[in-house]
């Protein structure tokens, strides 16, 4: 963040509504971002006319590592972007760095042939495009209720036999389960407002 003020104007920076100690000059920089630096930042400008507060800007920090997972944090939610381990049983935690996990990033685990079984966190809202594409050893998934989005090719070229879509999923990209040769069928919750299944085939109710 940088600014250029005239001599009769002063400013201060806020994070999550609280003043940042020492951040009162015309520029503010974070030399080496850490998880704790993620959050919403604002600038308060003061002159003889009074105070004005800027709109908040969310700063996300990527490339973070905790509990064997790489992730991006906005300070309030975390997106998993990969892992540093090769365990067969992949259990993604409810939170990383003290921040709830709500999304699996695009391509986060693509072509990870070590994963055989997958446990997703209860607070998950989004599974990104190609998140698990090419995980050819993956034979079992349970999509938790609460997930609303499944990206295109999210589980393509895996080894799944069955898939259950909960009532909360309202957005599904193209080919999310493409090239699962063992797939016997897809089941959709009867109360799902956007999708249904017939004879194991997934349909969009709007088409």
PDB file of C-alpha atoms in Angstrom:
ATOM      1  CA  UNK A   1       0.000   0.000   0.000  1.00  0.00           C
ATOM      2  CA  UNK A   2       1.445   3.392  -0.879  1.00  0.00           C
ATOM      3  CA  UNK A   3       0.108   6.926  -0.653  1.00  0.00           C
ATOM      4  CA  UNK A   4       1.171  10.512  -1.371  1.00  0.00           C
ATOM      5  CA  UNK A   5      -0.302  13.078   0.988  1.00  0.00           C
ATOM      6  CA  UNK A   6       0.089  16.821   1.231  1.00  0.00           C
ATOM      7  CA  UNK A   7       1.600  18.208   4.440  1.00  0.00           C
ATOM      8  CA  UNK A   8      -1.753  19.028   6.048  1.00  0.00           C
ATOM      9  CA  UNK A   9      -3.045  15.455   5.805  1.00  0.00           C
ATOM     10  CA  UNK A  10      -2.197  12.582   8.127  1.00  0.00           C
ATOM     11  CA  UNK A  11      -3.161   8.939   7.884  1.00  0.00           C
ATOM     12  CA  UNK A  12      -3.047   5.637   9.706  1.00  0.00           C
ATOM     13  CA  UNK A  13      -3.578   2.030   8.666  1.00  0.00           C
ATOM     14  CA  UNK A  14      -6.028  -0.375  10.224  1.00  0.00           C
ATOM     15  CA  UNK A  15      -6.250  -4.141  10.194  1.00  0.00           C
ATOM     16  CA  UNK A  16      -9.593  -5.646  11.193  1.00  0.00           C
ATOM     17  CA  UNK A  17     -10.561  -2.209  12.498  1.00  0.00           C
ATOM     18  CA  UNK A  18      -7.542  -1.862  14.778  1.00  0.00           C
ATOM     19  CA  UNK A  19      -4.650   0.556  14.248  1.00  0.00           C
ATOM     20  CA  UNK A  20      -1.383  -0.960  13.076  1.00  0.00           C
ATOM     21  CA  UNK A  21       1.368   0.174  15.389  1.00  0.00           C
ATOM     22  CA  UNK A  22       3.703   2.628  13.666  1.00  0.00           C
ATOM     23  CA  UNK A  23       1.847   2.647  10.328  1.00  0.00           C
ATOM     24  CA  UNK A  24       1.335   6.393   9.968  1.00  0.00           C
ATOM     25  CA  UNK A  25       3.699   7.308   7.117  1.00  0.00           C
ATOM     26  CA  UNK A  26       2.860   7.725   3.426  1.00  0.00           C
ATOM     27  CA  UNK A  27       3.594   4.067   2.754  1.00  0.00           C
ATOM     28  CA  UNK A  28       3.018   0.771   4.467  1.00  0.00           C
ATOM     29  CA  UNK A  29       4.659  -2.506   3.451  1.00  0.00           C
ATOM     30  CA  UNK A  30       4.747  -6.066   4.731  1.00  0.00           C
ATOM     31  CA  UNK A  31       8.297  -7.253   3.949  1.00  0.00           C
ATOM     32  CA  UNK A  32       7.674 -10.962   4.518  1.00  0.00           C
ATOM     33  CA  UNK A  33       4.042 -12.009   4.838  1.00  0.00           C
ATOM     34  CA  UNK A  34       2.966 -14.592   7.396  1.00  0.00           C
ATOM     35  CA  UNK A  35      -0.395 -16.172   8.139  1.00  0.00           C
ATOM     36  CA  UNK A  36      -1.089 -13.516  10.764  1.00  0.00           C
ATOM     37  CA  UNK A  37      -0.811 -10.770   8.110  1.00  0.00           C
ATOM     38  CA  UNK A  38      -3.928 -11.965   6.251  1.00  0.00           C
ATOM     39  CA  UNK A  39      -7.043  -9.906   6.840  1.00  0.00           C
ATOM     40  CA  UNK A  40      -8.933  -6.751   5.914  1.00  0.00           C
ATOM     41  CA  UNK A  41      -6.921  -3.527   5.768  1.00  0.00           C
ATOM     42  CA  UNK A  42      -8.206   0.061   5.728  1.00  0.00           C
ATOM     43  CA  UNK A  43      -6.697   3.524   5.598  1.00  0.00           C
ATOM     44  CA  UNK A  44      -7.946   6.377   7.775  1.00  0.00           C
ATOM     45  CA  UNK A  45      -7.205   9.858   6.406  1.00  0.00           C
ATOM     46  CA  UNK A  46      -7.523  12.941   8.616  1.00  0.00           C
ATOM     47  CA  UNK A  47      -7.326  16.663   7.891  1.00  0.00           C
ATOM     48  CA  UNK A  48      -9.048  19.825   9.119  1.00  0.00           C
ATOM     49  CA  UNK A  49     -12.258  18.616   7.497  1.00  0.00           C
ATOM     50  CA  UNK A  50     -12.467  15.428   9.544  1.00  0.00           C
ATOM     51  CA  UNK A  51     -11.850  11.697   9.107  1.00  0.00           C
ATOM     52  CA  UNK A  52     -12.418   9.433   6.107  1.00  0.00           C
ATOM     53  CA  UNK A  53     -12.002   5.657   6.134  1.00  0.00           C
ATOM     54  CA  UNK A  54     -11.302   3.760   2.918  1.00  0.00           C
ATOM     55  CA  UNK A  55     -13.108   0.671   1.786  1.00  0.00           C
ATOM     56  CA  UNK A  56     -11.557  -2.459   3.219  1.00  0.00           C
ATOM     57  CA  UNK A  57      -9.106  -4.436   1.081  1.00  0.00           C
ATOM     58  CA  UNK A  58      -8.719  -8.133   1.860  1.00  0.00           C
ATOM     59  CA  UNK A  59      -5.117  -9.318   1.846  1.00  0.00           C
ATOM     60  CA  UNK A  60      -4.661 -13.065   1.359  1.00  0.00           C
ATOM     61  CA  UNK A  61      -1.392 -14.844   2.079  1.00  0.00           C
ATOM     62  CA  UNK A  62      -0.511 -17.867  -0.060  1.00  0.00           C
ATOM     63  CA  UNK A  63       2.170 -20.546   0.170  1.00  0.00           C
ATOM     64  CA  UNK A  64       1.476 -21.219   3.844  1.00  0.00           C
ATOM     65  CA  UNK A  65       2.155 -24.673   5.311  1.00  0.00           C
ATOM     66  CA  UNK A  66       0.492 -26.291   8.331  1.00  0.00           C
ATOM     67  CA  UNK A  67      -0.189 -29.894   9.320  1.00  0.00           C
ATOM     68  CA  UNK A  68       1.270 -31.124   6.034  1.00  0.00           C
ATOM     69  CA  UNK A  69      -0.987 -28.958   3.847  1.00  0.00           C
ATOM     70  CA  UNK A  70      -0.237 -25.908   1.732  1.00  0.00           C
ATOM     71  CA  UNK A  71      -2.929 -23.249   1.889  1.00  0.00           C
ATOM     72  CA  UNK A  72      -3.957 -19.663   1.264  1.00  0.00           C
ATOM     73  CA  UNK A  73      -5.496 -17.627   4.078  1.00  0.00           C
ATOM     74  CA  UNK A  74      -7.616 -14.477   3.966  1.00  0.00           C
ATOM     75  CA  UNK A  75      -7.555 -14.247   7.735  1.00  0.00           C
ATOM     76  CA  UNK A  76     -11.087 -15.606   8.034  1.00  0.00           C
ATOM     77  CA  UNK A  77     -11.131 -18.591   5.625  1.00  0.00           C
ATOM     78  CA  UNK A  78      -8.516 -20.941   4.192  1.00  0.00           C
ATOM     79  CA  UNK A  79      -8.208 -22.605   0.787  1.00  0.00           C
ATOM     80  CA  UNK A  80      -6.164 -25.808   0.594  1.00  0.00           C
ATOM     81  CA  UNK A  81      -3.768 -25.763  -2.378  1.00  0.00           C
ATOM     82  CA  UNK A  82      -1.754 -28.967  -1.935  1.00  0.00           C
ATOM     83  CA  UNK A  83       0.125 -31.156   0.518  1.00  0.00           C
ATOM     84  CA  UNK A  84       3.655 -32.039   1.525  1.00  0.00           C
ATOM     85  CA  UNK A  85       2.985 -35.693   2.397  1.00  0.00           C
ATOM     86  CA  UNK A  86       2.225 -38.872   0.427  1.00  0.00           C
ATOM     87  CA  UNK A  87      -0.208 -40.604   2.784  1.00  0.00           C
ATOM     88  CA  UNK A  88      -2.777 -42.883   1.140  1.00  0.00           C
ATOM     89  CA  UNK A  89      -5.552 -41.793   3.485  1.00  0.00           C
ATOM     90  CA  UNK A  90      -6.047 -38.068   2.944  1.00  0.00           C
ATOM     91  CA  UNK A  91      -7.936 -36.309   5.725  1.00  0.00           C
ATOM     92  CA  UNK A  92      -8.185 -32.558   5.218  1.00  0.00           C
ATOM     93  CA  UNK A  93      -8.530 -30.785   8.586  1.00  0.00           C
ATOM     94  CA  UNK A  94     -11.344 -28.489   9.631  1.00  0.00           C
ATOM     95  CA  UNK A  95      -8.894 -25.601  10.059  1.00  0.00           C
ATOM     96  CA  UNK A  96      -5.346 -24.610   9.117  1.00  0.00           C
ATOM     97  CA  UNK A  97      -3.407 -21.981  11.019  1.00  0.00           C
ATOM     98  CA  UNK A  98      -6.479 -21.431  13.181  1.00  0.00           C
ATOM     99  CA  UNK A  99      -8.598 -20.492  10.138  1.00  0.00           C
ATOM    100  CA  UNK A 100     -11.516 -22.672   8.934  1.00  0.00           C
ATOM    101  CA  UNK A 101     -10.988 -24.551   5.666  1.00  0.00           C
ATOM    102  CA  UNK A 102     -13.821 -23.681   3.261  1.00  0.00           C
ATOM    103  CA  UNK A 103     -12.355 -24.522  -0.153  1.00  0.00           C
ATOM    104  CA  UNK A 104     -10.112 -26.922  -2.035  1.00  0.00           C
ATOM    105  CA  UNK A 105      -8.217 -24.927  -4.657  1.00  0.00           C
ATOM    106  CA  UNK A 106      -8.139 -25.593  -8.396  1.00  0.00           C
ATOM    107  CA  UNK A 107      -5.803 -28.499  -9.154  1.00  0.00           C
ATOM    108  CA  UNK A 108      -4.827 -28.794  -5.485  1.00  0.00           C
ATOM    109  CA  UNK A 109      -4.271 -32.568  -5.572  1.00  0.00           C
ATOM    110  CA  UNK A 110      -4.339 -33.223  -9.325  1.00  0.00           C
ATOM    111  CA  UNK A 111      -2.471 -36.368 -10.429  1.00  0.00           C
ATOM    112  CA  UNK A 112      -1.713 -37.371  -6.817  1.00  0.00           C
ATOM    113  CA  UNK A 113      -1.675 -41.124  -7.329  1.00  0.00           C
ATOM    114  CA  UNK A 114      -1.029 -41.904  -3.663  1.00  0.00           C
ATOM    115  CA  UNK A 115      -4.512 -40.958  -2.435  1.00  0.00           C
ATOM    116  CA  UNK A 116      -6.874 -43.916  -1.999  1.00  0.00           C
ATOM    117  CA  UNK A 117      -9.440 -42.520   0.420  1.00  0.00           C
ATOM    118  CA  UNK A 118     -10.488 -38.969   1.100  1.00  0.00           C
ATOM    119  CA  UNK A 119     -12.096 -37.238   4.086  1.00  0.00           C
ATOM    120  CA  UNK A 120     -13.243 -33.659   3.559  1.00  0.00           C
ATOM    121  CA  UNK A 121     -13.895 -31.135   6.359  1.00  0.00           C
ATOM    122  CA  UNK A 122     -17.470 -30.513   7.497  1.00  0.00           C
ATOM    123  CA  UNK A 123     -17.191 -26.770   6.848  1.00  0.00           C
ATOM    124  CA  UNK A 124     -16.162 -27.161   3.210  1.00  0.00           C
ATOM    125  CA  UNK A 125     -18.090 -24.997   0.719  1.00  0.00           C
ATOM    126  CA  UNK A 126     -16.226 -25.379  -2.569  1.00  0.00           C
ATOM    127  CA  UNK A 127     -14.242 -28.058  -4.422  1.00  0.00           C
ATOM    128  CA  UNK A 128     -12.234 -26.371  -7.158  1.00  0.00           C
ATOM    129  CA  UNK A 129     -11.779 -27.312 -10.801  1.00  0.00           C
ATOM    130  CA  UNK A 130      -9.566 -30.386 -11.305  1.00  0.00           C
ATOM    131  CA  UNK A 131      -9.000 -30.492  -7.542  1.00  0.00           C
ATOM    132  CA  UNK A 132      -8.564 -34.284  -7.597  1.00  0.00           C
ATOM    133  CA  UNK A 133      -8.325 -34.901 -11.338  1.00  0.00           C
ATOM    134  CA  UNK A 134      -6.074 -37.825 -12.184  1.00  0.00           C
ATOM    135  CA  UNK A 135      -6.017 -39.255  -8.641  1.00  0.00           C
ATOM    136  CA  UNK A 136      -6.208 -42.717 -10.183  1.00  0.00           C
ATOM    137  CA  UNK A 137      -6.002 -44.588  -6.855  1.00  0.00           C
ATOM    138  CA  UNK A 138      -8.858 -42.651  -5.249  1.00  0.00           C
ATOM    139  CA  UNK A 139     -11.689 -45.131  -4.696  1.00  0.00           C
ATOM    140  CA  UNK A 140     -13.870 -43.440  -2.091  1.00  0.00           C
ATOM    141  CA  UNK A 141     -15.166 -39.944  -1.365  1.00  0.00           C
ATOM    142  CA  UNK A 142     -17.822 -38.469   0.882  1.00  0.00           C
ATOM    143  CA  UNK A 143     -18.932 -34.989  -0.149  1.00  0.00           C
ATOM    144  CA  UNK A 144     -20.099 -33.296   3.057  1.00  0.00           C
ATOM    145  CA  UNK A 145     -23.400 -31.499   3.333  1.00  0.00           C
ATOM    146  CA  UNK A 146     -22.579 -27.820   3.052  1.00  0.00           C
ATOM    147  CA  UNK A 147     -20.568 -28.032  -0.162  1.00  0.00           C
ATOM    148  CA  UNK A 148     -22.281 -25.783  -2.717  1.00  0.00           C
ATOM    149  CA  UNK A 149     -19.822 -25.853  -5.651  1.00  0.00           C
ATOM    150  CA  UNK A 150     -17.982 -28.647  -7.438  1.00  0.00           C
ATOM    151  CA  UNK A 151     -15.659 -27.435 -10.192  1.00  0.00           C
ATOM    152  CA  UNK A 152     -15.217 -28.916 -13.645  1.00  0.00           C
ATOM    153  CA  UNK A 153     -13.258 -32.185 -13.802  1.00  0.00           C
ATOM    154  CA  UNK A 154     -12.973 -32.085  -9.990  1.00  0.00           C
ATOM    155  CA  UNK A 155     -12.867 -35.895  -9.702  1.00  0.00           C
ATOM    156  CA  UNK A 156     -12.251 -36.896 -13.305  1.00  0.00           C
ATOM    157  CA  UNK A 157      -9.931 -39.821 -14.057  1.00  0.00           C
ATOM    158  CA  UNK A 158     -10.215 -41.204 -10.535  1.00  0.00           C
ATOM    159  CA  UNK A 159     -11.299 -44.730  -9.575  1.00  0.00           C
ATOM    160  CA  UNK A 160     -14.635 -44.049  -7.888  1.00  0.00           C
ATOM    161  CA  UNK A 161     -17.440 -46.608  -7.807  1.00  0.00           C
ATOM    162  CA  UNK A 162     -20.229 -44.451  -6.361  1.00  0.00           C
ATOM    163  CA  UNK A 163     -20.854 -40.749  -5.746  1.00  0.00           C
ATOM    164  CA  UNK A 164     -23.465 -39.144  -3.500  1.00  0.00           C
ATOM    165  CA  UNK A 165     -24.352 -35.483  -4.124  1.00  0.00           C
ATOM    166  CA  UNK A 166     -25.827 -33.735  -1.051  1.00  0.00           C
ATOM    167  CA  UNK A 167     -28.736 -31.315  -1.128  1.00  0.00           C
ATOM    168  CA  UNK A 168     -26.481 -28.267  -0.719  1.00  0.00           C
ATOM    169  CA  UNK A 169     -24.650 -28.610  -4.062  1.00  0.00           C
ATOM    170  CA  UNK A 170     -26.141 -26.086  -6.506  1.00  0.00           C
ATOM    171  CA  UNK A 171     -23.252 -25.595  -8.940  1.00  0.00           C
ATOM    172  CA  UNK A 172     -21.370 -28.351 -10.781  1.00  0.00           C
ATOM    173  CA  UNK A 173     -18.885 -27.762 -13.599  1.00  0.00           C
ATOM    174  CA  UNK A 174     -18.561 -29.927 -16.690  1.00  0.00           C
ATOM    175  CA  UNK A 175     -17.272 -33.480 -16.440  1.00  0.00           C
ATOM    176  CA  UNK A 176     -16.684 -33.618 -12.677  1.00  0.00           C
ATOM    177  CA  UNK A 177     -16.637 -37.453 -12.663  1.00  0.00           C
ATOM    178  CA  UNK A 178     -15.464 -38.058 -16.223  1.00  0.00           C
ATOM    179  CA  UNK A 179     -13.364 -41.194 -16.918  1.00  0.00           C
ATOM    180  CA  UNK A 180     -14.137 -43.046 -13.693  1.00  0.00           C
ATOM    181  CA  UNK A 181     -14.290 -46.497 -15.295  1.00  0.00           C
ATOM    182  CA  UNK A 182     -15.596 -48.184 -12.121  1.00  0.00           C
ATOM    183  CA  UNK A 183     -18.388 -45.671 -11.548  1.00  0.00           C
ATOM    184  CA  UNK A 184     -21.683 -47.519 -11.134  1.00  0.00           C
ATOM    185  CA  UNK A 185     -23.812 -44.454 -10.672  1.00  0.00           C
ATOM    186  CA  UNK A 186     -24.376 -41.064  -9.098  1.00  0.00           C
ATOM    187  CA  UNK A 187     -26.993 -40.501  -6.405  1.00  0.00           C
ATOM    188  CA  UNK A 188     -28.417 -37.051  -5.653  1.00  0.00           C
ATOM    189  CA  UNK A 189     -30.273 -36.071  -2.503  1.00  0.00           C
ATOM    190  CA  UNK A 190     -34.004 -35.902  -3.174  1.00  0.00           C
ATOM    191  CA  UNK A 191     -34.122 -32.418  -1.653  1.00  0.00           C
ATOM    192  CA  UNK A 192     -31.408 -30.979  -3.910  1.00  0.00           C
ATOM    193  CA  UNK A 193     -32.961 -27.967  -5.720  1.00  0.00           C
ATOM    194  CA  UNK A 194     -30.605 -27.941  -8.697  1.00  0.00           C
ATOM    195  CA  UNK A 195     -29.724 -31.539  -9.622  1.00  0.00           C
ATOM    196  CA  UNK A 196     -31.236 -34.987  -9.796  1.00  0.00           C
ATOM    197  CA  UNK A 197     -30.193 -38.425 -10.982  1.00  0.00           C
ATOM    198  CA  UNK A 198     -31.948 -41.054 -13.045  1.00  0.00           C
ATOM    199  CA  UNK A 199     -30.554 -44.553 -13.446  1.00  0.00           C
ATOM    200  CA  UNK A 200     -27.316 -43.351 -11.922  1.00  0.00           C
ATOM    201  CA  UNK A 201     -26.896 -40.447 -14.372  1.00  0.00           C
ATOM    202  CA  UNK A 202     -26.562 -36.869 -13.112  1.00  0.00           C
ATOM    203  CA  UNK A 203     -29.004 -34.295 -14.514  1.00  0.00           C
ATOM    204  CA  UNK A 204     -29.423 -30.570 -14.098  1.00  0.00           C
ATOM    205  CA  UNK A 205     -33.046 -29.831 -13.178  1.00  0.00           C
ATOM    206  CA  UNK A 206     -33.018 -26.634 -15.267  1.00  0.00           C
ATOM    207  CA  UNK A 207     -32.307 -28.496 -18.510  1.00  0.00           C
TER     208      UNK A 207
END
